[in-house]
mmCIF file of C-alpha atoms in Angstrom:
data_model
loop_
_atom_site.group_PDB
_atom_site.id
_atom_site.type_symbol
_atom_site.label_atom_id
_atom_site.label_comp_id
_atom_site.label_asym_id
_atom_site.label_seq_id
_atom_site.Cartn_x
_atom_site.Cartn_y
_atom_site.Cartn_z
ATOM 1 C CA UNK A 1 88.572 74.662 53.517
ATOM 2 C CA UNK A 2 88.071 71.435 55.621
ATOM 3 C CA UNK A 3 91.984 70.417 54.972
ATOM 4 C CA UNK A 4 92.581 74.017 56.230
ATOM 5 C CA UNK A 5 90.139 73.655 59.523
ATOM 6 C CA UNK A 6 91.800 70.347 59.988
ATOM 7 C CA UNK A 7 95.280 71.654 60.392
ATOM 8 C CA UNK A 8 93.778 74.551 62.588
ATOM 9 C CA UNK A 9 92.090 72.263 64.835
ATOM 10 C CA UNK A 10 95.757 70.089 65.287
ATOM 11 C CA UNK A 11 97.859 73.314 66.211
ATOM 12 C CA UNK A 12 95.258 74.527 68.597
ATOM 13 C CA UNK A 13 95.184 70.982 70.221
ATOM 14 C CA UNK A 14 99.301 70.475 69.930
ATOM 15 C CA UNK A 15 99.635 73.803 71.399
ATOM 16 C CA UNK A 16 97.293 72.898 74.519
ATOM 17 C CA UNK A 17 99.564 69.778 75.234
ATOM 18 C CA UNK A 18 101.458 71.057 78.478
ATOM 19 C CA UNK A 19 103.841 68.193 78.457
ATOM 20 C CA UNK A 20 107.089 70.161 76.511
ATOM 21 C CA UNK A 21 107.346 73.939 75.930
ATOM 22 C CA UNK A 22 106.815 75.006 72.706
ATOM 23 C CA UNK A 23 107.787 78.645 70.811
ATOM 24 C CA UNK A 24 107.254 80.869 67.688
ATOM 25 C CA UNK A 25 110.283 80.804 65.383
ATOM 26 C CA UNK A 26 110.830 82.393 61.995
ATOM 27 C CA UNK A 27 112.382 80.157 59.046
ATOM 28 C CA UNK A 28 113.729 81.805 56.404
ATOM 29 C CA UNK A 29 114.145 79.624 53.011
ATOM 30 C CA UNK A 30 117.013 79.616 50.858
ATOM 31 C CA UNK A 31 115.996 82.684 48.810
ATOM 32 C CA UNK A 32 115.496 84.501 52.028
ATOM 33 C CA UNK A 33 112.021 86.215 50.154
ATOM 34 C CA UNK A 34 109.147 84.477 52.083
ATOM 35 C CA UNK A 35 108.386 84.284 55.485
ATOM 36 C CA UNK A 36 107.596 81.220 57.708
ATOM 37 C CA UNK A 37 106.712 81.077 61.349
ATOM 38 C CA UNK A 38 106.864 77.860 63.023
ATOM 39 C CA UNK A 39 105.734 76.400 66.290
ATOM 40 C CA UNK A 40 109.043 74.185 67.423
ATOM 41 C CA UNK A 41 109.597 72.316 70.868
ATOM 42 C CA UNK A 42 112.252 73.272 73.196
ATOM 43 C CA UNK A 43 114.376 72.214 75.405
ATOM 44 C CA UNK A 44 113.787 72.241 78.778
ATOM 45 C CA UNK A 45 115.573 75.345 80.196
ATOM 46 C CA UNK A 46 119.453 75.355 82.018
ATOM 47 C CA UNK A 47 119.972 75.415 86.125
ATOM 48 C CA UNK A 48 119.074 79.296 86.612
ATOM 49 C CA UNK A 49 122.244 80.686 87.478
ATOM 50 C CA UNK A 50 124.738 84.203 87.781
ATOM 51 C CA UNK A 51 122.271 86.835 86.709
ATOM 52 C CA UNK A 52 119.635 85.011 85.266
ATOM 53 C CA UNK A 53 116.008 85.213 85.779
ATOM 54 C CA UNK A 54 113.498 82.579 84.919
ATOM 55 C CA UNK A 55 110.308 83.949 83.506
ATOM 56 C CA UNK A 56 106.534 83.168 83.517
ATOM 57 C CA UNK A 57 105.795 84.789 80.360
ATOM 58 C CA UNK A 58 101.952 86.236 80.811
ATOM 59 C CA UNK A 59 102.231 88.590 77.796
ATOM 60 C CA UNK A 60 104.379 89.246 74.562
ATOM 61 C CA UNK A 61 103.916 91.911 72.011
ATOM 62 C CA UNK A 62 104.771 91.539 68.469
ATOM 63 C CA UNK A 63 106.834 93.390 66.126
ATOM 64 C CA UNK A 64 108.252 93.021 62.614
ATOM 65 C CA UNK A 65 111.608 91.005 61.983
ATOM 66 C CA UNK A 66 114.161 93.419 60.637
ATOM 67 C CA UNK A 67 115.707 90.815 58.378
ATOM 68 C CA UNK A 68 118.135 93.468 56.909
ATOM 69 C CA UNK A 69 119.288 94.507 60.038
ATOM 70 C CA UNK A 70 120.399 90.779 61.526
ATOM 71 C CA UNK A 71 122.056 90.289 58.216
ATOM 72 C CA UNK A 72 124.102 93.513 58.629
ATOM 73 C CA UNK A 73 124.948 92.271 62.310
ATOM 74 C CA UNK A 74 125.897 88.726 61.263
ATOM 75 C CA UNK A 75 122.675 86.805 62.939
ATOM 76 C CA UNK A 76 121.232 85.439 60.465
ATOM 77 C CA UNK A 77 119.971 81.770 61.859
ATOM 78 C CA UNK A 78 118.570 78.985 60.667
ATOM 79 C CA UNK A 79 115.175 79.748 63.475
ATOM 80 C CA UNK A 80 114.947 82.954 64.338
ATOM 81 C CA UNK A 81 112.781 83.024 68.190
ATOM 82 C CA UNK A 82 109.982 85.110 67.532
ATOM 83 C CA UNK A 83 107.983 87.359 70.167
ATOM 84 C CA UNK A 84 110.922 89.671 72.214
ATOM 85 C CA UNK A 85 108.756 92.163 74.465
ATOM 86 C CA UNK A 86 107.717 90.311 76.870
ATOM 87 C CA UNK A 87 105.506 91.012 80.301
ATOM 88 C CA UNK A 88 105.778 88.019 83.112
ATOM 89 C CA UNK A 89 106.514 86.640 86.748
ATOM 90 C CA UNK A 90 109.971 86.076 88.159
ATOM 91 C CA UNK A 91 109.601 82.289 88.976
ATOM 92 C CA UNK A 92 113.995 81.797 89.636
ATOM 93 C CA UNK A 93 116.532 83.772 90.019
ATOM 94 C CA UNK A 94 120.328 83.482 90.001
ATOM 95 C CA UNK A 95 122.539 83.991 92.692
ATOM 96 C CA UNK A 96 124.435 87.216 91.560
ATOM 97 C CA UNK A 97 120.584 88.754 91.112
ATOM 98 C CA UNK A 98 120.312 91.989 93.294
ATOM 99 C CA UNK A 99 117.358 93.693 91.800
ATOM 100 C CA UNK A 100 114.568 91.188 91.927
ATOM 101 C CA UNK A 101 112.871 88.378 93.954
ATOM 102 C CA UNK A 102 110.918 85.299 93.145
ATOM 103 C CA UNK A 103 106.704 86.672 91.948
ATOM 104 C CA UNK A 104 108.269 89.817 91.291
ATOM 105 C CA UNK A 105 105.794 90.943 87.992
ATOM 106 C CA UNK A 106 108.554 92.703 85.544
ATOM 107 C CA UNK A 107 108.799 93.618 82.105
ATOM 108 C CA UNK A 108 111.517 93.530 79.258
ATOM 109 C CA UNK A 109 112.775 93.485 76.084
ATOM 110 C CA UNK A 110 114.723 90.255 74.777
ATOM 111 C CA UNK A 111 117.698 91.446 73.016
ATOM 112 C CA UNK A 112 118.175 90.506 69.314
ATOM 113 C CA UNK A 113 120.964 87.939 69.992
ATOM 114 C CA UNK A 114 118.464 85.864 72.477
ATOM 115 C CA UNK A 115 117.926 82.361 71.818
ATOM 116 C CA UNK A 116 114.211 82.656 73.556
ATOM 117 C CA UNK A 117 111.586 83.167 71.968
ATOM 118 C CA UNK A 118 109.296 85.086 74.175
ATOM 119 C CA UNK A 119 106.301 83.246 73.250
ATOM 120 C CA UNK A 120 107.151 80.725 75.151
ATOM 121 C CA UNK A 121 105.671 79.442 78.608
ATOM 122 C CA UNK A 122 109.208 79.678 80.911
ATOM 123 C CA UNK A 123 112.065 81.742 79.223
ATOM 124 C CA UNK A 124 115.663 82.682 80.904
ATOM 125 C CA UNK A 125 116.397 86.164 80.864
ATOM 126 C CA UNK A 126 119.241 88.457 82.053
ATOM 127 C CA UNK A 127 118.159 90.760 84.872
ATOM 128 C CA UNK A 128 119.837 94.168 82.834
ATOM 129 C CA UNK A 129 116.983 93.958 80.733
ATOM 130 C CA UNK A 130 114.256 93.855 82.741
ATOM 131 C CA UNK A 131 111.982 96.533 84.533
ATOM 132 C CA UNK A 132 109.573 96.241 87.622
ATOM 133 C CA UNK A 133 105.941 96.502 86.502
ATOM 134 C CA UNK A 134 102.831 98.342 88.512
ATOM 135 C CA UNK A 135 100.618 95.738 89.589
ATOM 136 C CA UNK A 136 98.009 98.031 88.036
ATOM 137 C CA UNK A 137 98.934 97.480 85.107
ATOM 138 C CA UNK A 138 97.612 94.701 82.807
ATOM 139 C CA UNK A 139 100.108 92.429 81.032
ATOM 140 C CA UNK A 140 98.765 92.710 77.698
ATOM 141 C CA UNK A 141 99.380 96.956 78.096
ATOM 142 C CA UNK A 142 102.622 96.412 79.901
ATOM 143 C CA UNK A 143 104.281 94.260 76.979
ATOM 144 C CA UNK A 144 102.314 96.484 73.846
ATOM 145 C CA UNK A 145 104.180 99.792 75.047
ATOM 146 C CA UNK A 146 107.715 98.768 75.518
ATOM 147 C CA UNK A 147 109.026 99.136 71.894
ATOM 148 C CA UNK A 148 107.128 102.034 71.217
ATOM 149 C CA UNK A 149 107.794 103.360 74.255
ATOM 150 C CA UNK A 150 112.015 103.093 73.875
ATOM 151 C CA UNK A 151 111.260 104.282 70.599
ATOM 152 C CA UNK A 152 109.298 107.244 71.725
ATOM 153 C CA UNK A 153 112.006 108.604 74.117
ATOM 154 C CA UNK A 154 115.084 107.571 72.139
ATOM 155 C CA UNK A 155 113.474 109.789 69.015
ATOM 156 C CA UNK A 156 112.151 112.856 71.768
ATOM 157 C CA UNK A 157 114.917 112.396 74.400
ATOM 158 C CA UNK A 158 117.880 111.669 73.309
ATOM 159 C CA UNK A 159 118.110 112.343 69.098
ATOM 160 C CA UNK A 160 116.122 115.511 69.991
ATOM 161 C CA UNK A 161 114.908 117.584 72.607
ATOM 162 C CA UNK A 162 111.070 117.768 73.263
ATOM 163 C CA UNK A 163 110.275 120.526 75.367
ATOM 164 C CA UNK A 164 107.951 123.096 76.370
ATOM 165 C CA UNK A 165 106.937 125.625 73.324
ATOM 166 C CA UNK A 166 108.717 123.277 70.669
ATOM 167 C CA UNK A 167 106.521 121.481 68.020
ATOM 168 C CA UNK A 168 106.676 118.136 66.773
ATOM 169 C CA UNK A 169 105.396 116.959 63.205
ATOM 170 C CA UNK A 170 104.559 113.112 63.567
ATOM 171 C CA UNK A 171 104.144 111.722 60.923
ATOM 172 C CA UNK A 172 101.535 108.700 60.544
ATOM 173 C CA UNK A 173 100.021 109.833 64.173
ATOM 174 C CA UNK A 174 97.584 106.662 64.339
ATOM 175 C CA UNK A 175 100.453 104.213 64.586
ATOM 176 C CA UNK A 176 101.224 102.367 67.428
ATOM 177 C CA UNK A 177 104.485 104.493 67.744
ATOM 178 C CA UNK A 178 102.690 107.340 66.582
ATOM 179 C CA UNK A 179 100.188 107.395 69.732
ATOM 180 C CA UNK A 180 103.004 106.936 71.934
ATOM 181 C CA UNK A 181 105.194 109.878 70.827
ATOM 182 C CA UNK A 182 102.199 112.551 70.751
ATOM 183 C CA UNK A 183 101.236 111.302 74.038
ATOM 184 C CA UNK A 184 104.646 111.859 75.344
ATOM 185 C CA UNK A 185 105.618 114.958 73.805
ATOM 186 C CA UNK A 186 102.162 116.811 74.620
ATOM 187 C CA UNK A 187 102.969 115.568 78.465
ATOM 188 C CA UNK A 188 106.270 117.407 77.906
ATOM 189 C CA UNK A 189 104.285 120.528 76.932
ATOM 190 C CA UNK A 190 105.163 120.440 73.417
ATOM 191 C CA UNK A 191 102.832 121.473 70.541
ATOM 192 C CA UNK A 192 101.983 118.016 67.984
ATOM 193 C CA UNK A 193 101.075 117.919 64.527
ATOM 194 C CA UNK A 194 100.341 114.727 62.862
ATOM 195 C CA UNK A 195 99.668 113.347 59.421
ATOM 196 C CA UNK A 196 97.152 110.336 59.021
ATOM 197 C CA UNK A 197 96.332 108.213 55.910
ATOM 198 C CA UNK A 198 92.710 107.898 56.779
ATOM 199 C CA UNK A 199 89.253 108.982 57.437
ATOM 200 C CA UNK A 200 89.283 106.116 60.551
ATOM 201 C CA UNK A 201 92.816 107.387 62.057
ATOM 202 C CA UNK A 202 91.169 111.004 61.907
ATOM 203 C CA UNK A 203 88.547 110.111 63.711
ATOM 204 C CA UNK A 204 91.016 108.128 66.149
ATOM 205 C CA UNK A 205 93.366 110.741 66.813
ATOM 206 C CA UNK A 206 90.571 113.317 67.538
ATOM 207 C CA UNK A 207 89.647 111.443 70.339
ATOM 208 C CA UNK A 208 93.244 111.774 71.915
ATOM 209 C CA UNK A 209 93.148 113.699 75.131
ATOM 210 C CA UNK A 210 94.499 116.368 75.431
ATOM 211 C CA UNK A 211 94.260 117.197 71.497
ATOM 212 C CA UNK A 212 96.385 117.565 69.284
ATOM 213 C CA UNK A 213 97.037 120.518 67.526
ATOM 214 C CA UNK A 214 96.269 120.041 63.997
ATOM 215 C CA UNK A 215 95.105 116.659 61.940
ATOM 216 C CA UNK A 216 96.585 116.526 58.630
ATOM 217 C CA UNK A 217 94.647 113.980 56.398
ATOM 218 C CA UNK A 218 96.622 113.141 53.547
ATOM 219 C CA UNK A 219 94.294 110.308 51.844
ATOM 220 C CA UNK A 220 91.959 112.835 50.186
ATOM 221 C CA UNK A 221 94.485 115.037 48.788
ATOM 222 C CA UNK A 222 92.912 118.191 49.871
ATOM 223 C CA UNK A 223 95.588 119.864 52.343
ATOM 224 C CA UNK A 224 99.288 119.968 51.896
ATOM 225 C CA UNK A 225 101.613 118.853 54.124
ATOM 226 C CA UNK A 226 104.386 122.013 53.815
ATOM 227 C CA UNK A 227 101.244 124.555 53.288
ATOM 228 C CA UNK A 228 99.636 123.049 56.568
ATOM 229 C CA UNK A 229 102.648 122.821 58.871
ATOM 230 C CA UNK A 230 103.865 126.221 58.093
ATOM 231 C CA UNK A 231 100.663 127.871 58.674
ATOM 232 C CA UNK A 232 100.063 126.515 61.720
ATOM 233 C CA UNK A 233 103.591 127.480 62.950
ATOM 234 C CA UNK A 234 103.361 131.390 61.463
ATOM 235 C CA UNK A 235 105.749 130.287 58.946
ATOM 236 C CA UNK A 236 108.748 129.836 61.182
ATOM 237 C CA UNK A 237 109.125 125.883 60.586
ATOM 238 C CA UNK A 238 108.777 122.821 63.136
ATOM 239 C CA UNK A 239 111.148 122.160 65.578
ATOM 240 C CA UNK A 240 111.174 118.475 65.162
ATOM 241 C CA UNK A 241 109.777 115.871 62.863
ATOM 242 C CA UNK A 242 109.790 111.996 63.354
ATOM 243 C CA UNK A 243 108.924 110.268 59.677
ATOM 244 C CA UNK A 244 107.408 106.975 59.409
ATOM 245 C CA UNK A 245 109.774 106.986 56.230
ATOM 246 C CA UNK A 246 110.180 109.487 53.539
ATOM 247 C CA UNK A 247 110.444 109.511 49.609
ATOM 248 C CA UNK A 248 113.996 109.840 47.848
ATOM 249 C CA UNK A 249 112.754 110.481 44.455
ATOM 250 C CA UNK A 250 109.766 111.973 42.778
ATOM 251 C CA UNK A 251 109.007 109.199 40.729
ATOM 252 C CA UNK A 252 107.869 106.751 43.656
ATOM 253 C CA UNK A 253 105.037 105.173 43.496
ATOM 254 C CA UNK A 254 103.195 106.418 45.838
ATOM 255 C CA UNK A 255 100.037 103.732 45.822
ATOM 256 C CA UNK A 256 103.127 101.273 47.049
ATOM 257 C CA UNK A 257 102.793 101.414 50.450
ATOM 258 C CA UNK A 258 99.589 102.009 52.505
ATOM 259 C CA UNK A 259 101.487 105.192 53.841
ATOM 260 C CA UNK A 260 101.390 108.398 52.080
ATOM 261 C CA UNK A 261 105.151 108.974 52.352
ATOM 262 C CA UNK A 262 106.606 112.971 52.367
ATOM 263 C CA UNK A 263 109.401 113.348 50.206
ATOM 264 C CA UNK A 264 112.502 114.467 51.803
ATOM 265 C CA UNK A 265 112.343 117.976 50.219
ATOM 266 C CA UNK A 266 109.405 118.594 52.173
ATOM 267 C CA UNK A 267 110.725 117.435 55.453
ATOM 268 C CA UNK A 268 113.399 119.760 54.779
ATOM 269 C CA UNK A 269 111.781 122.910 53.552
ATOM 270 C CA UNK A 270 109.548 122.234 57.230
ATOM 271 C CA UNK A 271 112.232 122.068 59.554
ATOM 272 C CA UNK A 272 112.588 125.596 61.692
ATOM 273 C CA UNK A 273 115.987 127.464 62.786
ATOM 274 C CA UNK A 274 117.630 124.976 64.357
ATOM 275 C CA UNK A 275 115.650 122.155 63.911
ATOM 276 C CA UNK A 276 115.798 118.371 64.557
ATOM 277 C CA UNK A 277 114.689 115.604 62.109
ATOM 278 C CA UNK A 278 114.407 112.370 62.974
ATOM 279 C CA UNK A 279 114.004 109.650 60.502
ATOM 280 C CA UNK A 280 113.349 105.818 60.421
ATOM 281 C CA UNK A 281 114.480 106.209 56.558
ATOM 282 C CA UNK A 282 117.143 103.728 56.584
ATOM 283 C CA UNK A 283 118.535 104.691 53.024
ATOM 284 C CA UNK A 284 118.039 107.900 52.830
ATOM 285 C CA UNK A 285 119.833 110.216 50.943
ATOM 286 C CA UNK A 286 120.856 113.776 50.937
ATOM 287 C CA UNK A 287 122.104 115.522 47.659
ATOM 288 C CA UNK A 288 124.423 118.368 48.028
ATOM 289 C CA UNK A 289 121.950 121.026 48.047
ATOM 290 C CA UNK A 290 119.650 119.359 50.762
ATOM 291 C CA UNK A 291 122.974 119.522 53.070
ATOM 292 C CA UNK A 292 123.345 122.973 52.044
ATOM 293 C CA UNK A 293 119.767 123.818 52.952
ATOM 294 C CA UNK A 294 120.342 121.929 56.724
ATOM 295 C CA UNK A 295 123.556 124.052 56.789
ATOM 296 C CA UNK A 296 121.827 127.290 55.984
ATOM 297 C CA UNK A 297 119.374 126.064 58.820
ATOM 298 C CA UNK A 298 121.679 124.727 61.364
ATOM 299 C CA UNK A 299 119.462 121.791 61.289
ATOM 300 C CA UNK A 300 119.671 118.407 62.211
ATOM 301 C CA UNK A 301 119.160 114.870 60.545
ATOM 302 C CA UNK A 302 118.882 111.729 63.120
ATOM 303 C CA UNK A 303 118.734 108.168 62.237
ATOM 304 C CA UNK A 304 115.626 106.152 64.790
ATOM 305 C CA UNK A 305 116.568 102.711 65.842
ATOM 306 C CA UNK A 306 115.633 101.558 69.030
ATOM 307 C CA UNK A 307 117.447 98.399 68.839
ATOM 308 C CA UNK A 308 120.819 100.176 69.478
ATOM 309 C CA UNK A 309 120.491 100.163 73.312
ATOM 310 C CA UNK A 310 120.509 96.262 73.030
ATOM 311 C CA UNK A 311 123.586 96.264 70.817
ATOM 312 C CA UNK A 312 125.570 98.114 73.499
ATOM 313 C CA UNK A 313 125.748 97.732 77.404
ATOM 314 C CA UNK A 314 127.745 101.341 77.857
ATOM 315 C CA UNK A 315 124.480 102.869 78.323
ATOM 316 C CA UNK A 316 122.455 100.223 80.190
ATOM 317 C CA UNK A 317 121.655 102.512 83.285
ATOM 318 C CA UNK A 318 120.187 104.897 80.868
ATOM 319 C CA UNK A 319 117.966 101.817 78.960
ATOM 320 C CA UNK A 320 116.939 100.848 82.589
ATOM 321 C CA UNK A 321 115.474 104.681 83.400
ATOM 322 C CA UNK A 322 113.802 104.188 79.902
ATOM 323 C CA UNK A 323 112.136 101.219 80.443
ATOM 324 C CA UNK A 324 110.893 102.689 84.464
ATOM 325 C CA UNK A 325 109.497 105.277 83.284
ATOM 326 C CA UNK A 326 107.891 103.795 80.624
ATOM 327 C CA UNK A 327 105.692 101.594 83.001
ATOM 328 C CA UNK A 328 105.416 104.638 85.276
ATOM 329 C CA UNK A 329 103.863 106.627 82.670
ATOM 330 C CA UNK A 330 102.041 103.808 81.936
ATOM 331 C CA UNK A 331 100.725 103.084 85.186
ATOM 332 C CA UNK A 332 99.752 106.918 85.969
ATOM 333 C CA UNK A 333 97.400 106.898 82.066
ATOM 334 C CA UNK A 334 99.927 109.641 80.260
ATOM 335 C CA UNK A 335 100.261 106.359 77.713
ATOM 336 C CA UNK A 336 97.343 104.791 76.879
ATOM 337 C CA UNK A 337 98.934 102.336 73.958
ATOM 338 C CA UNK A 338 96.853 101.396 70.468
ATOM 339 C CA UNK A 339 96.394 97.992 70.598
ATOM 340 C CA UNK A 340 94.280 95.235 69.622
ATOM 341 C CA UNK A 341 92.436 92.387 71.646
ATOM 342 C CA UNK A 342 94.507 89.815 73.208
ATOM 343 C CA UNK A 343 95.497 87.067 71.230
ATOM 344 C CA UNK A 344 95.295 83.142 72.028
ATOM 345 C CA UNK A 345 99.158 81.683 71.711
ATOM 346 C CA UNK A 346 97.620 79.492 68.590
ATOM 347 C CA UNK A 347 96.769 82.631 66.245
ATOM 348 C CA UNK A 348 100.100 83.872 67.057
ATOM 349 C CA UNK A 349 101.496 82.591 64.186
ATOM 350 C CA UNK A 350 98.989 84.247 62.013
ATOM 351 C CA UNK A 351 99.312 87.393 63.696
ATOM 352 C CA UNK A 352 103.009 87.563 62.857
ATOM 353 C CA UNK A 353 102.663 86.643 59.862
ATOM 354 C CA UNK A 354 99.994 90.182 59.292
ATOM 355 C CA UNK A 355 102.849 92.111 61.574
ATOM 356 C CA UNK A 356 105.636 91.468 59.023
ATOM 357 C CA UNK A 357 103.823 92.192 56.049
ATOM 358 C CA UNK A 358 102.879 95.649 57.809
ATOM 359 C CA UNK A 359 99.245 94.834 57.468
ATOM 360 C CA UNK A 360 98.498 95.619 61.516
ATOM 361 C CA UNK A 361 97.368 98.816 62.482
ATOM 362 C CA UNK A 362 97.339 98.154 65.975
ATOM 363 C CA UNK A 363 99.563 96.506 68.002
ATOM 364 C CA UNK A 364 99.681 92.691 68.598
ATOM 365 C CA UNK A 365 99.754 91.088 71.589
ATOM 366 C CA UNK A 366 99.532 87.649 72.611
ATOM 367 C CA UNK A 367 98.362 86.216 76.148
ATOM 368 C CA UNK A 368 99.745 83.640 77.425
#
């Protein structure tokens, strides 16, 4: 214990040292099965130049590290900068920058190739991925909605179509994400369902305004999820469904994961005429007669990653509207994000290392 207060009391007083910037990178060893986050010093940053900004960083948010996915893109690095939604003050900018000025408060997403990490003091940044922020807005909101925000209206926007009279199954509604798409679909007029995995996200999500239509509580066992959804819809199905992951096989174990996870009959036999599912199941897979069943339907399966508007620039203008309106909803209280206190830059490491094992329920944000 004293060894361990020891090396607490050393980071906390390294990190208040002023004198170099330092930033949050992830270390993966050799058999790439742990996790380590390390504080490392960086250089001091290049002449600000073409369309660069230079960033006071007042805010970042934290997410999980898809590992799989940088290996399948070939970025696998030896330090990986941690900490990519950041909230901050234009300090610089370069000389082809046309869309903001020096104190201009902005927001943005790093993209996955960056080589800042975002918990960092001063960070360079190219202006196509940045937003202007309400000053009414706090930092610590600003930076905790962007991901789930982009993930919100790529999954209700542009896989599917929220709208008026349609209803949306959401599954795991006390998520981070989860608050974010209900909010946005009910202010597109749409009716929500959501599942929840305990008595305390129950009691969460029934304090949502406006409500939501029907609570499904799958810790105690007592309703079921097919039986629920199709009597609140008469029968005739929902219109879309966004998983928090599904179950290929019967067998699972279920106790795995803290989620109660739908298996993908289910989803299936739930989806109306002509309906749209939208899954975050990266391996899923459909046997012959689950096509046949989507056939019958004319129904609709849609894969959910965010990080794809990063990966291309053919669509920035559209990313740019996202990331607007985001703050605008923000600013105006349709999203109201789930997120924890503000964290102190030296418990950042120990708050990422909770946000990759999946053991936050809220979302993490660090002030800087």
């Amino acid at each position: 214990m004293l060894e361990t207060a020891l090396s607490r009391h050393r980071e906390i007083e390294w990190y208040t040292n002023k004198t170099t910037m330092k930033g949050l990178y992830w270390k993966q060893n050799s058999s790439g099965e742990e996790t380590n986050f390390v504080f490392l010093e960086k250089d001091n940053l290049p002449v600000v130049k073409d369309n660069y900004v230079k960033m006071r960083v007042k805010a970042c948010a934290l997410s999980r590290i898809d590992t799989k996915l940088l290996s399948d893109i070939k970025l696998e690095k030896e330090f990986l900068p941690v900490g990519r939604e950041v909230a901050g003050i234009v300090l610089e900018i370069g000389n082809k920058v046309s869309s903001f000025q020096p104190q201009d408060e902005v927001v943005g997403i790093l993209p996955l190739d960056s080589e800042e990490s975002g918990l960092c003091e001063d960070i360079l940044i190219h202006e196509h991925y940045l937003a202007h922020k309400p000053e009414k807005i706090s930092w610590t909101e600003a930076a905790a909605t962007l991901r789930d925000g982009v993930r919100a209206y790529t999954g209700l926007h542009y896989l599917s179509y929220v709208s008026t009279g349609k209803t949306l199954l959401v599954m795991d509604g006390a998520s981070p994400f989860g608050t974010i798409a209900i909010q946005l679909a009910q202010h597109r007029g749409a009716k929500v369902i959501a599942t929840v995995n305990s008595l305390e996200d129950k009691q969460y999500l029934q304090r949502l305004t406006p409500s939501v239509a029907r609570i499904i509580d799958e810790s105690n066992g007592k309703y079921d999820l097919t039986e629920s959804c199709l009597e609140e819809t008469g029968g005739l199905g929902v219109d879309i469904i966004i998983d928090a992951g599904v179950r290929l096989h019967n067998k699972e174990d279920k106790v795995a994961s803290q989620k109660i996870l739908p298996h993908k009959h289910d989803i299936i036999t739930l989806l109306s005429v002509g309906g749209h599912w939208v899954t975050m199941e990266e391996n899923l897979q459909l046997d012959p007669p689950d096509c046949r069943c989507l056939f019958l339907k004319g129904a609709s399966v849609s894969f959910l990653n965010d990080e794809v508007w990063n990966l291309s620039n053919m669509q920035q203008g559209k990313y740019l509207c996202i990331l607007e309106d985001i703050m605008e909803k923000l600013s105006s209280g349709i999203f109201r994000p789930l997120l924890d206190e503000p964290i102190p830059l030296y418990e950042a490491k120990v708050s990422m290392e909770m946000v990759q094992k999946n053991q936050a329920r809220k979302r993490q944000v660090v002030q800087l």
